[in-house]
Tab-separated table of C-alpha atoms in Angstrom:
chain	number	residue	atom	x	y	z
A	1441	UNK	CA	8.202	-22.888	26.086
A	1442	UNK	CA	6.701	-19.361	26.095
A	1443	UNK	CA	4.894	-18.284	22.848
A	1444	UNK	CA	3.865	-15.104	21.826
A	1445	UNK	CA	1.157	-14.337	18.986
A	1446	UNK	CA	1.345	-11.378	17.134
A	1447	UNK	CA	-2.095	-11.317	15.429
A	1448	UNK	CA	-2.867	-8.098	12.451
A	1449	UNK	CA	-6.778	-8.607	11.827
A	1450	UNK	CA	-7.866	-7.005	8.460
A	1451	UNK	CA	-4.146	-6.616	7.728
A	1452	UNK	CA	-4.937	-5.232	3.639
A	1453	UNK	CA	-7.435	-3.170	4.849
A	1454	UNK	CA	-5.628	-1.371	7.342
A	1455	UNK	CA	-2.510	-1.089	4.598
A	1456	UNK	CA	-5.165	0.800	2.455
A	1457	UNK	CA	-5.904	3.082	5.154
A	1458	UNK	CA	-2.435	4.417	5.666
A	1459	UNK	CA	-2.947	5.068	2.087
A	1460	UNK	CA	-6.022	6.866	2.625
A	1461	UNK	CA	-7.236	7.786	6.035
A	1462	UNK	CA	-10.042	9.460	4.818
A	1463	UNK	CA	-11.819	5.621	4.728
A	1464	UNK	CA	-11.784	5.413	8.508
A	1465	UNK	CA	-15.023	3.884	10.199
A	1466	UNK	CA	-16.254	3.624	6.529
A	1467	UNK	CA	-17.284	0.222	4.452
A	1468	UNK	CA	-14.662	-0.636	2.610
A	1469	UNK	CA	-14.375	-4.082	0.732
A	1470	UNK	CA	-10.676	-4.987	-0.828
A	1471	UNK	CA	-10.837	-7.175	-3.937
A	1472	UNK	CA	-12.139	-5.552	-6.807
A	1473	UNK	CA	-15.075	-3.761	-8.872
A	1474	UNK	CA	-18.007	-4.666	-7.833
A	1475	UNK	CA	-18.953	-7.020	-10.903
A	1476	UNK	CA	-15.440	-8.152	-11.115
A	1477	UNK	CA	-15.505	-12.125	-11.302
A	1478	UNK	CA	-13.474	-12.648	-7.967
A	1479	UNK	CA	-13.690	-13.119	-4.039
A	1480	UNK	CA	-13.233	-10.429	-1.178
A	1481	UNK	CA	-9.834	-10.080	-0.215
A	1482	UNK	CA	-10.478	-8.290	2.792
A	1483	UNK	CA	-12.727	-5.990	4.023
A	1484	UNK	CA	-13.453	-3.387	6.981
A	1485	UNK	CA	-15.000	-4.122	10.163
A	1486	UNK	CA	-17.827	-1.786	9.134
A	1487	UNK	CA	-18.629	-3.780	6.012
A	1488	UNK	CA	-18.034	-6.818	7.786
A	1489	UNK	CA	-21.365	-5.637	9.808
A	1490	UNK	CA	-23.413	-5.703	6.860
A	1491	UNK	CA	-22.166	-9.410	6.710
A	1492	UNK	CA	-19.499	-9.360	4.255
A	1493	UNK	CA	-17.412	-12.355	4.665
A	1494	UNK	CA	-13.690	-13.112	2.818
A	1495	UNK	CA	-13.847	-15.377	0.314
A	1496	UNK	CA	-17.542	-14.359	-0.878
A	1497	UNK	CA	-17.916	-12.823	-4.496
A	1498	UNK	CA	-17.780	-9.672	-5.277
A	1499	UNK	CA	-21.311	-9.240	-6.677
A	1500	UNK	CA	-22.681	-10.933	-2.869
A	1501	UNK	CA	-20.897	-8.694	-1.117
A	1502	UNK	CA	-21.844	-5.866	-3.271
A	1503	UNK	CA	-25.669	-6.782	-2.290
A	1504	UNK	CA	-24.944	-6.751	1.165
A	1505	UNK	CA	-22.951	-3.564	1.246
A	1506	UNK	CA	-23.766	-1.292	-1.843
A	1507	UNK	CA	-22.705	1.532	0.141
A	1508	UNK	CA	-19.175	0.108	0.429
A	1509	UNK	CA	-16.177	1.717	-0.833
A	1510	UNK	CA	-14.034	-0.982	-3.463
A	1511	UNK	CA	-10.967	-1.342	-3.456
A	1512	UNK	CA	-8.173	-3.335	-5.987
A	1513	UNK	CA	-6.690	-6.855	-4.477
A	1514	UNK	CA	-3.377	-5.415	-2.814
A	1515	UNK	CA	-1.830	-8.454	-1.678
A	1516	UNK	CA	1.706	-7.605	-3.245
A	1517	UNK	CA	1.610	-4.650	-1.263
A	1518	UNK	CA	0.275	-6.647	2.513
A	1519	UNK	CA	3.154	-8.936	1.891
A	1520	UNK	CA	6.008	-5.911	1.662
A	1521	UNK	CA	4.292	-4.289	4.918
A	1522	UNK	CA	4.614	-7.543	6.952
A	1523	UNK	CA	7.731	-8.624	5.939
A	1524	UNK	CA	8.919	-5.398	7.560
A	1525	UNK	CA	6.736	-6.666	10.419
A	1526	UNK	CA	8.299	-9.905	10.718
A	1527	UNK	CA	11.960	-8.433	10.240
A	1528	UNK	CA	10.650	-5.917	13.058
A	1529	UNK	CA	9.994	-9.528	15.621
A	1530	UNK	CA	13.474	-10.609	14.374
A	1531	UNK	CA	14.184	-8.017	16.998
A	1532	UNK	CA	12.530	-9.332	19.954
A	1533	UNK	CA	13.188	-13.088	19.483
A	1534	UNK	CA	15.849	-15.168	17.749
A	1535	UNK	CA	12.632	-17.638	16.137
A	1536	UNK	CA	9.782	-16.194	14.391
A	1537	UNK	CA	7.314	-18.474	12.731
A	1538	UNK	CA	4.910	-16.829	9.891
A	1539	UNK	CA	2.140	-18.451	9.664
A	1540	UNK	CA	-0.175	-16.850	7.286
A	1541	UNK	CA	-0.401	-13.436	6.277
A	1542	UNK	CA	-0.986	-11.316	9.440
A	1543	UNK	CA	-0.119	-13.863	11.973
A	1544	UNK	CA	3.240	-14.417	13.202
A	1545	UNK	CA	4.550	-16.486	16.602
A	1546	UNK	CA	7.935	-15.497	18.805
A	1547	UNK	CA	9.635	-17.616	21.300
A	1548	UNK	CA	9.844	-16.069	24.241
A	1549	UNK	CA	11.539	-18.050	26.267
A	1550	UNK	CA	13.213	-16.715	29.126
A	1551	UNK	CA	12.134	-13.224	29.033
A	1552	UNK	CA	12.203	-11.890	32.816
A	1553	UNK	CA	8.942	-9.473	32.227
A	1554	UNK	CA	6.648	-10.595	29.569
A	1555	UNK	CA	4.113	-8.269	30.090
A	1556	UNK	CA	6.737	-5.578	29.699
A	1557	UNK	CA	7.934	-7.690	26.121
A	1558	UNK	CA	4.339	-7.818	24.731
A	1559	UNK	CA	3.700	-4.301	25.366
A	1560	UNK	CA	6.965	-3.372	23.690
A	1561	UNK	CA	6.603	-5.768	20.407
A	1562	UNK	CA	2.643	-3.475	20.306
A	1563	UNK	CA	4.462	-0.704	20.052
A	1564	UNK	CA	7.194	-1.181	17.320
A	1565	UNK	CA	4.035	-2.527	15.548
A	1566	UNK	CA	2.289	1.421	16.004
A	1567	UNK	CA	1.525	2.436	12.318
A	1568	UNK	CA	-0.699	-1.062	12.313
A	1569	UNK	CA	-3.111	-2.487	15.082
A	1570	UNK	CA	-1.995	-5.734	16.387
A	1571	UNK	CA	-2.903	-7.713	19.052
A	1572	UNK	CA	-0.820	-10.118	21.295
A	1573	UNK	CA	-1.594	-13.464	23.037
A	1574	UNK	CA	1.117	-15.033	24.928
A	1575	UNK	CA	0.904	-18.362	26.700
A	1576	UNK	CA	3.068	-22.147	26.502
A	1577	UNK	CA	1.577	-23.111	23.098
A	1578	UNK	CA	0.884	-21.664	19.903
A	1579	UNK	CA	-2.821	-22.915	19.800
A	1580	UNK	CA	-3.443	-20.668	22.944
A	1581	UNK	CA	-1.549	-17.880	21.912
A	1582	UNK	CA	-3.284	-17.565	18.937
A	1583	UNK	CA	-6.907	-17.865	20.345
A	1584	UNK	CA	-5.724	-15.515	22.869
A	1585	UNK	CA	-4.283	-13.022	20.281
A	1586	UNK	CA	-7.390	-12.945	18.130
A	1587	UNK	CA	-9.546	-12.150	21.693
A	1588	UNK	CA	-7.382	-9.236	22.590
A	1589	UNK	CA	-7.902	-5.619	22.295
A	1590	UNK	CA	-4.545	-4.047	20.351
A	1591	UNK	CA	-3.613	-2.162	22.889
A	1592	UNK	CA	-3.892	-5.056	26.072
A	1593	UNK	CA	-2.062	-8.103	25.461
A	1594	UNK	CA	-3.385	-11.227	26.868
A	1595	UNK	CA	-1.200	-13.758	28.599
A	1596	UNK	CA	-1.802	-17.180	30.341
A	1597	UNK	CA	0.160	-18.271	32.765
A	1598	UNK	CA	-0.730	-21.932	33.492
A	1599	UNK	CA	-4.445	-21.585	33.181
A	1600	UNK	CA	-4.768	-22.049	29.900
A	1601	UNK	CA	-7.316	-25.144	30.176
A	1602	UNK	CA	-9.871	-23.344	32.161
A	1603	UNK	CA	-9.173	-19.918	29.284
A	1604	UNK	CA	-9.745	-22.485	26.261
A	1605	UNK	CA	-12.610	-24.406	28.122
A	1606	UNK	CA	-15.755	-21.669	27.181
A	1607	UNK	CA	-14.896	-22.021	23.489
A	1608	UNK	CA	-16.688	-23.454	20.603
A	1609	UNK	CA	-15.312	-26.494	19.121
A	1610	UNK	CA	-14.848	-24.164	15.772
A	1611	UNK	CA	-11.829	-22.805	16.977
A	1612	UNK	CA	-9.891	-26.158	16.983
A	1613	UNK	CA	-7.018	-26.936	14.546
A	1614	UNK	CA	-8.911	-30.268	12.868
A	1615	UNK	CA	-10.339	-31.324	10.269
A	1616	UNK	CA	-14.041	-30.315	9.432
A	1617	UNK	CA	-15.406	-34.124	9.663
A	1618	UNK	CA	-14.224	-34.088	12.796
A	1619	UNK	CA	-15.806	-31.075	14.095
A	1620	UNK	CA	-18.845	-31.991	12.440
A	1621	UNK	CA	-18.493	-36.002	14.353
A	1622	UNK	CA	-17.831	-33.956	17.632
A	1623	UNK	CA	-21.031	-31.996	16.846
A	1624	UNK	CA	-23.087	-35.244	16.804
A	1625	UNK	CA	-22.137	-36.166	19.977
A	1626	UNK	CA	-23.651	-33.352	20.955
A	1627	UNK	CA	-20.456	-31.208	22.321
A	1628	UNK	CA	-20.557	-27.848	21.313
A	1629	UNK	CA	-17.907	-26.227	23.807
A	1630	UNK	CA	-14.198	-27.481	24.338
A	1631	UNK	CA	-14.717	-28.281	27.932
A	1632	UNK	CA	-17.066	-30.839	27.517
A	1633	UNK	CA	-13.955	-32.939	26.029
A	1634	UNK	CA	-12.590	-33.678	29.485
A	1635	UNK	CA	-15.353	-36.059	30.125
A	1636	UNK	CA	-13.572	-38.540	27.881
A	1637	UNK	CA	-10.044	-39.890	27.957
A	1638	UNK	CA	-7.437	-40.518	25.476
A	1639	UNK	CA	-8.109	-43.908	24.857
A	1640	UNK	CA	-11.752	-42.499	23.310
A	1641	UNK	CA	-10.530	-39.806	21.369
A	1642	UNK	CA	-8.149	-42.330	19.802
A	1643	UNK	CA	-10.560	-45.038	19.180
A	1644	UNK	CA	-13.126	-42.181	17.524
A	1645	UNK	CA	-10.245	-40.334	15.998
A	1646	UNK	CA	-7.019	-41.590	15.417
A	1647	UNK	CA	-3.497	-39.692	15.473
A	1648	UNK	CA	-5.886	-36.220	14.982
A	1649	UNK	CA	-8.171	-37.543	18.652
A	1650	UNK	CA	-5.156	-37.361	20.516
A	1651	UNK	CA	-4.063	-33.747	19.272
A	1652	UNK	CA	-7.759	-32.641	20.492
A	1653	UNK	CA	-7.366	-34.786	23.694
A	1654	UNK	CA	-3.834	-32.503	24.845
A	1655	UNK	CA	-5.584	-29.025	23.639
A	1656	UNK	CA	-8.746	-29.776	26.290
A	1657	UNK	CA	-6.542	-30.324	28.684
A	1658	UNK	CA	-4.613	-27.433	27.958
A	1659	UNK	CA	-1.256	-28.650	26.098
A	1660	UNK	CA	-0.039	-27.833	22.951
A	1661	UNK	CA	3.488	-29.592	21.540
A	1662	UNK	CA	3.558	-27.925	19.217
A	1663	UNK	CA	6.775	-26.748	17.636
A	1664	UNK	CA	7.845	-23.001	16.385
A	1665	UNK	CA	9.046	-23.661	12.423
A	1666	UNK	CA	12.084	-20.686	12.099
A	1667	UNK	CA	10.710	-18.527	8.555
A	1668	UNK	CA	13.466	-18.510	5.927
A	1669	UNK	CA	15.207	-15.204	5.734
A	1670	UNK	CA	15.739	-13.123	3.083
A	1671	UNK	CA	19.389	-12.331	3.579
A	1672	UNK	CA	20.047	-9.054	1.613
A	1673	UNK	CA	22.395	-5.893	2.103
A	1674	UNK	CA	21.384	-2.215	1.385
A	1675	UNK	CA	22.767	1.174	1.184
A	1676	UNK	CA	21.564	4.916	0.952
A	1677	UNK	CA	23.474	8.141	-0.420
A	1678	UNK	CA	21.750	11.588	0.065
A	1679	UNK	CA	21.811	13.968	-3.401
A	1680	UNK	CA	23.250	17.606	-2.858
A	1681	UNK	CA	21.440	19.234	-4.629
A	1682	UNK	CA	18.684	17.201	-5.758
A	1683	UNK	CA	18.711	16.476	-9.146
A	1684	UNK	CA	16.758	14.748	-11.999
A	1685	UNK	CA	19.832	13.527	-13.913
A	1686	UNK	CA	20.259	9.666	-14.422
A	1687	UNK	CA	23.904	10.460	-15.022
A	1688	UNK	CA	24.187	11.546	-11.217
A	1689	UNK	CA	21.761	8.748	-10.314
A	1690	UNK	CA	23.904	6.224	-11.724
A	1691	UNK	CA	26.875	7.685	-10.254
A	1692	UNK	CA	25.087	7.134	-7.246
A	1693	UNK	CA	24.265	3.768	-8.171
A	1694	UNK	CA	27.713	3.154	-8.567
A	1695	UNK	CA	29.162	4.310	-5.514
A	1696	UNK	CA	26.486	2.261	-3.585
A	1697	UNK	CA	27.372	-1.013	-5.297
A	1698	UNK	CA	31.179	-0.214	-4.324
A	1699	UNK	CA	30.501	-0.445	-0.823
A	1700	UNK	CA	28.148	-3.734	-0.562
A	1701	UNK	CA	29.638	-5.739	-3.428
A	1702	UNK	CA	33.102	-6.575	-2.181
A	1703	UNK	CA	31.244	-7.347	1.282
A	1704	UNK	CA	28.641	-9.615	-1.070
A	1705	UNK	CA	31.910	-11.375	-2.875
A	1706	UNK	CA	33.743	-12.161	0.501
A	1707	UNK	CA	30.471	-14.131	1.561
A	1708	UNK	CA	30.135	-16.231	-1.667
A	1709	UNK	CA	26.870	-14.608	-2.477
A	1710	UNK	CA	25.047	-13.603	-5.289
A	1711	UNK	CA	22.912	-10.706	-6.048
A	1712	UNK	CA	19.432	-12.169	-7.569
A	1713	UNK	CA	17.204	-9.315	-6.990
A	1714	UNK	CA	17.924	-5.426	-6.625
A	1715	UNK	CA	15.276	-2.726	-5.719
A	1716	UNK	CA	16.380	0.873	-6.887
A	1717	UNK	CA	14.408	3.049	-4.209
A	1718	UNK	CA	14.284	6.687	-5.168
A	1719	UNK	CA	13.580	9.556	-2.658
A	1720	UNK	CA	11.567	12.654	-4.584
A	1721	UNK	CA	10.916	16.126	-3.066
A	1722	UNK	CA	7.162	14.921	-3.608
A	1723	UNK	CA	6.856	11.198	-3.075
A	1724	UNK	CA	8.886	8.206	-3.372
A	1725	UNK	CA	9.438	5.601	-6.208
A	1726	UNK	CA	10.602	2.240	-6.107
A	1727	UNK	CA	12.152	-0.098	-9.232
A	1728	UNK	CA	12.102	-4.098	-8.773
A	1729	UNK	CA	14.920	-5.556	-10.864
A	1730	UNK	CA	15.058	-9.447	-11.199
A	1731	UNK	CA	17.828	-10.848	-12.706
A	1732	UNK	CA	17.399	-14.388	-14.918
A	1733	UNK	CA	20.336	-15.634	-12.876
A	1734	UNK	CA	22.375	-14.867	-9.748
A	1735	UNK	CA	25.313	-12.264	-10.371
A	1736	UNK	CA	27.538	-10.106	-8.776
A	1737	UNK	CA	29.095	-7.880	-11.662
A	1738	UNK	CA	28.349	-3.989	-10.804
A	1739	UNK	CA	28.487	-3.285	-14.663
A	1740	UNK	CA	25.336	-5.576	-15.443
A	1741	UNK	CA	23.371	-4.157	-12.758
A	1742	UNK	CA	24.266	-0.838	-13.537
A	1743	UNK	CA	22.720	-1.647	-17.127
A	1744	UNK	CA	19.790	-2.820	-16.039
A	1745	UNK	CA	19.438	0.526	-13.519
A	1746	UNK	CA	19.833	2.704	-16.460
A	1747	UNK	CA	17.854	0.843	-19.086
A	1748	UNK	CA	14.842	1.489	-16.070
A	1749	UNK	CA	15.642	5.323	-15.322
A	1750	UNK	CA	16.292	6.456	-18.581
A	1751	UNK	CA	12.718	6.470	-19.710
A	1752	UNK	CA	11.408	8.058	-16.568
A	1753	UNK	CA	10.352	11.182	-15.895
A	1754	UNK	CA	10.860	12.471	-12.370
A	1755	UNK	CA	8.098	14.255	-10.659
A	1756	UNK	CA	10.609	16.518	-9.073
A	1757	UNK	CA	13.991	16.326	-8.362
A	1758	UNK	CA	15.555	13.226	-6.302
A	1759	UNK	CA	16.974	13.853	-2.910
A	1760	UNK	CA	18.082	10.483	-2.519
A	1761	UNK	CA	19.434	6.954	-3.929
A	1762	UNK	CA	18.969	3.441	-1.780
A	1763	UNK	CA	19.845	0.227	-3.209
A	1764	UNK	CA	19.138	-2.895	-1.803
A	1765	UNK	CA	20.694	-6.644	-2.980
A	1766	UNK	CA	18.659	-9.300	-2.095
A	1767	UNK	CA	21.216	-12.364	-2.441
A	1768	UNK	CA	21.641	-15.861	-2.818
A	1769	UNK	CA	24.337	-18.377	-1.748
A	1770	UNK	CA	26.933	-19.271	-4.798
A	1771	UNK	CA	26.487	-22.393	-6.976
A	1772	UNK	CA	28.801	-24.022	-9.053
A	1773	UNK	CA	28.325	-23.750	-12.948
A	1774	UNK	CA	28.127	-26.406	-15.838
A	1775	UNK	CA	30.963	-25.442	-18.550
A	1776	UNK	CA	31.214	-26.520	-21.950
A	1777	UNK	CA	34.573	-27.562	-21.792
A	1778	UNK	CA	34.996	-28.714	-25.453
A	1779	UNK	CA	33.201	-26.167	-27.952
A	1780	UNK	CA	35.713	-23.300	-28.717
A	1781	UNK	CA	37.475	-22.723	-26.174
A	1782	UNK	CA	40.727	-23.826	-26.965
A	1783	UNK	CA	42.079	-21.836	-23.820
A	1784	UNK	CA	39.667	-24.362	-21.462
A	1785	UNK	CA	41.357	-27.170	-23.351
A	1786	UNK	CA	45.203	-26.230	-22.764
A	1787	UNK	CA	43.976	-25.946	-18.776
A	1788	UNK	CA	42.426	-29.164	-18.778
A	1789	UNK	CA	45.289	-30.855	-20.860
A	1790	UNK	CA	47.413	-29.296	-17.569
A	1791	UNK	CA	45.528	-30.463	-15.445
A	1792	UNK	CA	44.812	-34.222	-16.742
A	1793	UNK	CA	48.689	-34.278	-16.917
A	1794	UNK	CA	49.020	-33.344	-12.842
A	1795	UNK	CA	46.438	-35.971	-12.208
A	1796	UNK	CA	48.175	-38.675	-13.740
A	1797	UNK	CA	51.372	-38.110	-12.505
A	1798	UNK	CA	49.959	-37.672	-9.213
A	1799	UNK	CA	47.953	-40.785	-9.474
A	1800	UNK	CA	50.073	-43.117	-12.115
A	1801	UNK	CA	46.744	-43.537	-13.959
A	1802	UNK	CA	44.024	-41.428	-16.031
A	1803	UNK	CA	41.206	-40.575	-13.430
A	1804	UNK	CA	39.299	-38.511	-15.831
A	1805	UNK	CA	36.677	-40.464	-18.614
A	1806	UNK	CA	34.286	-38.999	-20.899
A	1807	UNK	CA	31.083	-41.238	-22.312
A	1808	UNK	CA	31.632	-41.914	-25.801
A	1809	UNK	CA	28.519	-43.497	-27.665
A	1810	UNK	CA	29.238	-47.022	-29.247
A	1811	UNK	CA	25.875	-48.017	-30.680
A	1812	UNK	CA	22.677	-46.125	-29.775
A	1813	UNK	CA	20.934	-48.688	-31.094
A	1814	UNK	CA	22.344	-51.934	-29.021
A	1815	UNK	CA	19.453	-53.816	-27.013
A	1816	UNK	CA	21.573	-53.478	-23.810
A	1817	UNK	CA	22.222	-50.651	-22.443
A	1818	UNK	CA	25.483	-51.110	-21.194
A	1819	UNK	CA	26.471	-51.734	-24.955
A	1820	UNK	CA	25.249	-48.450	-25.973
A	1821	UNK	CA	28.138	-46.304	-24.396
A	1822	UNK	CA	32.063	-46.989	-23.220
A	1823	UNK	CA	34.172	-44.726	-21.026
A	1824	UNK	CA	37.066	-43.789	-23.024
A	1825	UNK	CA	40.055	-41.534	-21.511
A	1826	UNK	CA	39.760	-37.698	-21.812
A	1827	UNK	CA	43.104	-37.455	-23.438
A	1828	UNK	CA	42.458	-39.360	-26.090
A	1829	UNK	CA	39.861	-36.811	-27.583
């Protein structure tokens, strides 16, 4: 297998920059206040200087960096910018792994000019810096990723024992306690693990020895894990002229859901999110509607569109109306068959009668209880036929 590594260091920080580019090559530390009772989220490389670390508190880092610019935890907001970059990989391979947030794997198996691939997947990644390590296991890819520059990916092509040889034993994917055994016998740097052979880092380590034993000798087995998809369909329709009316927004609304919902129906799918995105002469708004359950009427969602619009107050007048569905596959419902419905009851009268003729016997029982209070439980309840109720 060939892997490819797509690696976003300081992924919230650089989300907060598009925001404001005024905070380039300045401290910045994303979590907080400074005396806010929580951990760095992320930080710049500049405060990262002073020795800010992630996970530290607020206060710490506020000692080591007073100068530092805070920022509120935008996490929400990282995970919206890379799922666009994952659906943006989708492009280049047919298996994307996400591993944590800002680190992402591709297969890319088969590719004729990989150098030519990882410069391309760099560039539909332009608005962030990313970096790119490409090699036959993840492990390597990764390392390799987090090494490179943005711009200059770094691929291994068969050497990648004497590349992971120089590094610390830090970077490998065990447990601490191990590290921390592999310390005491005095081996600092992964090439010094070739002086031993499997049978040792099995006796000293177990399953986890022989994981260490493959990435010294430069093999990694490890398997790409496909991320679920969000499968979801979306639409756009321009306003001429712009207007602040929810009437005309809701017309909109409606003309949107005409063209995705029949296409929604014929795949037995259900609509269990929708996101209202408005386009302003000024800036851009965007509503989140989640529904308790999966539907796909047009009439409830167009209720729930206008209860949200009808309160707002439009900065200036919208240009344009997206809607996107974010769906769900179809699942049967319980009924309650007998309360009320007397109309439910003819059909299933109907239908115990086809059964029965079809079959020269009742199929269908309901539980009756006999005595809740009987010491055996198969004394409790009695399977009587549904006709008979």
């Amino acid at each position: 297998m060939r892997i490819a590594c797509v690696h976003i260091a300081n992924l919230a920080f650089q989300v907060a920059l598009i925001e404001n580019p005024h905070l380039h090559e300045q401290p910045v530390i994303i979590g907080g206040s400074p005396f806010d009772d929580a951990h760095v989220f992320d930080a710049s490389p500049e405060a990262m200087m002073c020795g800010v670390q992630l996970g530290m508190t607020l206060r710490k880092a506020y000692s080591l960096c007073p100068q530092a610019k805070f920022l509120p935890r935008n996490e929400e907001v990282c995970k919206d910018v890379f799922e666009k970059v994952l659906n943006t990989l989708d492009g280049f391979s047919p298996i994307v792994e996400s591993e944590a947030l800002g680190c992402a794997y591709l297969d890319v198996t088969g590719v004729e000019n990989e150098q030519e691939t990882a410069e391309n997947i760099l560039k539909s990644l332009s608005v962030l810096r990313a970096s790119l390590g490409l090699s036959s296991g993840k492990f390597f890819s990764r390392v390799a990723a987090v090494i490179s520059r943005p711009e200059t990916p770094t691929i291994l092509n068969g050497n990648e024992k004497d590349f992971i040889s120089p590094f610390p034993i830090d970077v490998l994917p065990c447990l601490s306690d191990t590290k921390d055994r592999l310390r005491l016998l005095g081996l600092r740097r992964i090439g010094q693990l070739n002086a031993f052979s499997l049978n040792d880092f099995i006796a000293q380590f177990g399953a986890e020895g022989k994981r260490i034993y493959e990435l010294s000798r430069g093999h990694d087995s490890s398997l790409l894990i496909p991320r679920s998809k969000t499968d979801s369909v979306n639409s756009t329709i321009e306003l001429f002229p712009p207007s602040v009316d929810c009437f005309e927004i809701l017309k909109s609304c409606e003309c949107i859901l005409n063209r995705l919902l029949p296409s929604v129906r014929s795949r037995g799918k259900l609509c269990s999110e929708a996101i209202l995105q408005l386009s302003c002469e000024s800036a851009s708004q965007e509503l989140r509607l989640i529904f308790k359950e999966p539907i796909c009427s047009d009439s409830v969602i167009i209720k729930r569109i206008k209860a949200c619009i009808e309160n707002i107050t439009f900065p200036s007048p919208v240009t344009g109306v997206g809607l996107k569905l974010l769906l769900k596959n179809e699942t049967g419902r319980k009924l309650q068959l007998w309360q009320g419905d007397y109309g439910r009851r003819d059909s299933m009268k109907k239908l115990i009668e086809n059964l029965q003729s079809r079959f020269g016997y009742q199929p269908l029982k309901k539980i009756e209880v006999v005595d809740s209070g009987a010491i055996f439980p198969e004394r409790r309840t009695r399977l009587v036929d549904v006709a008979d109720r």
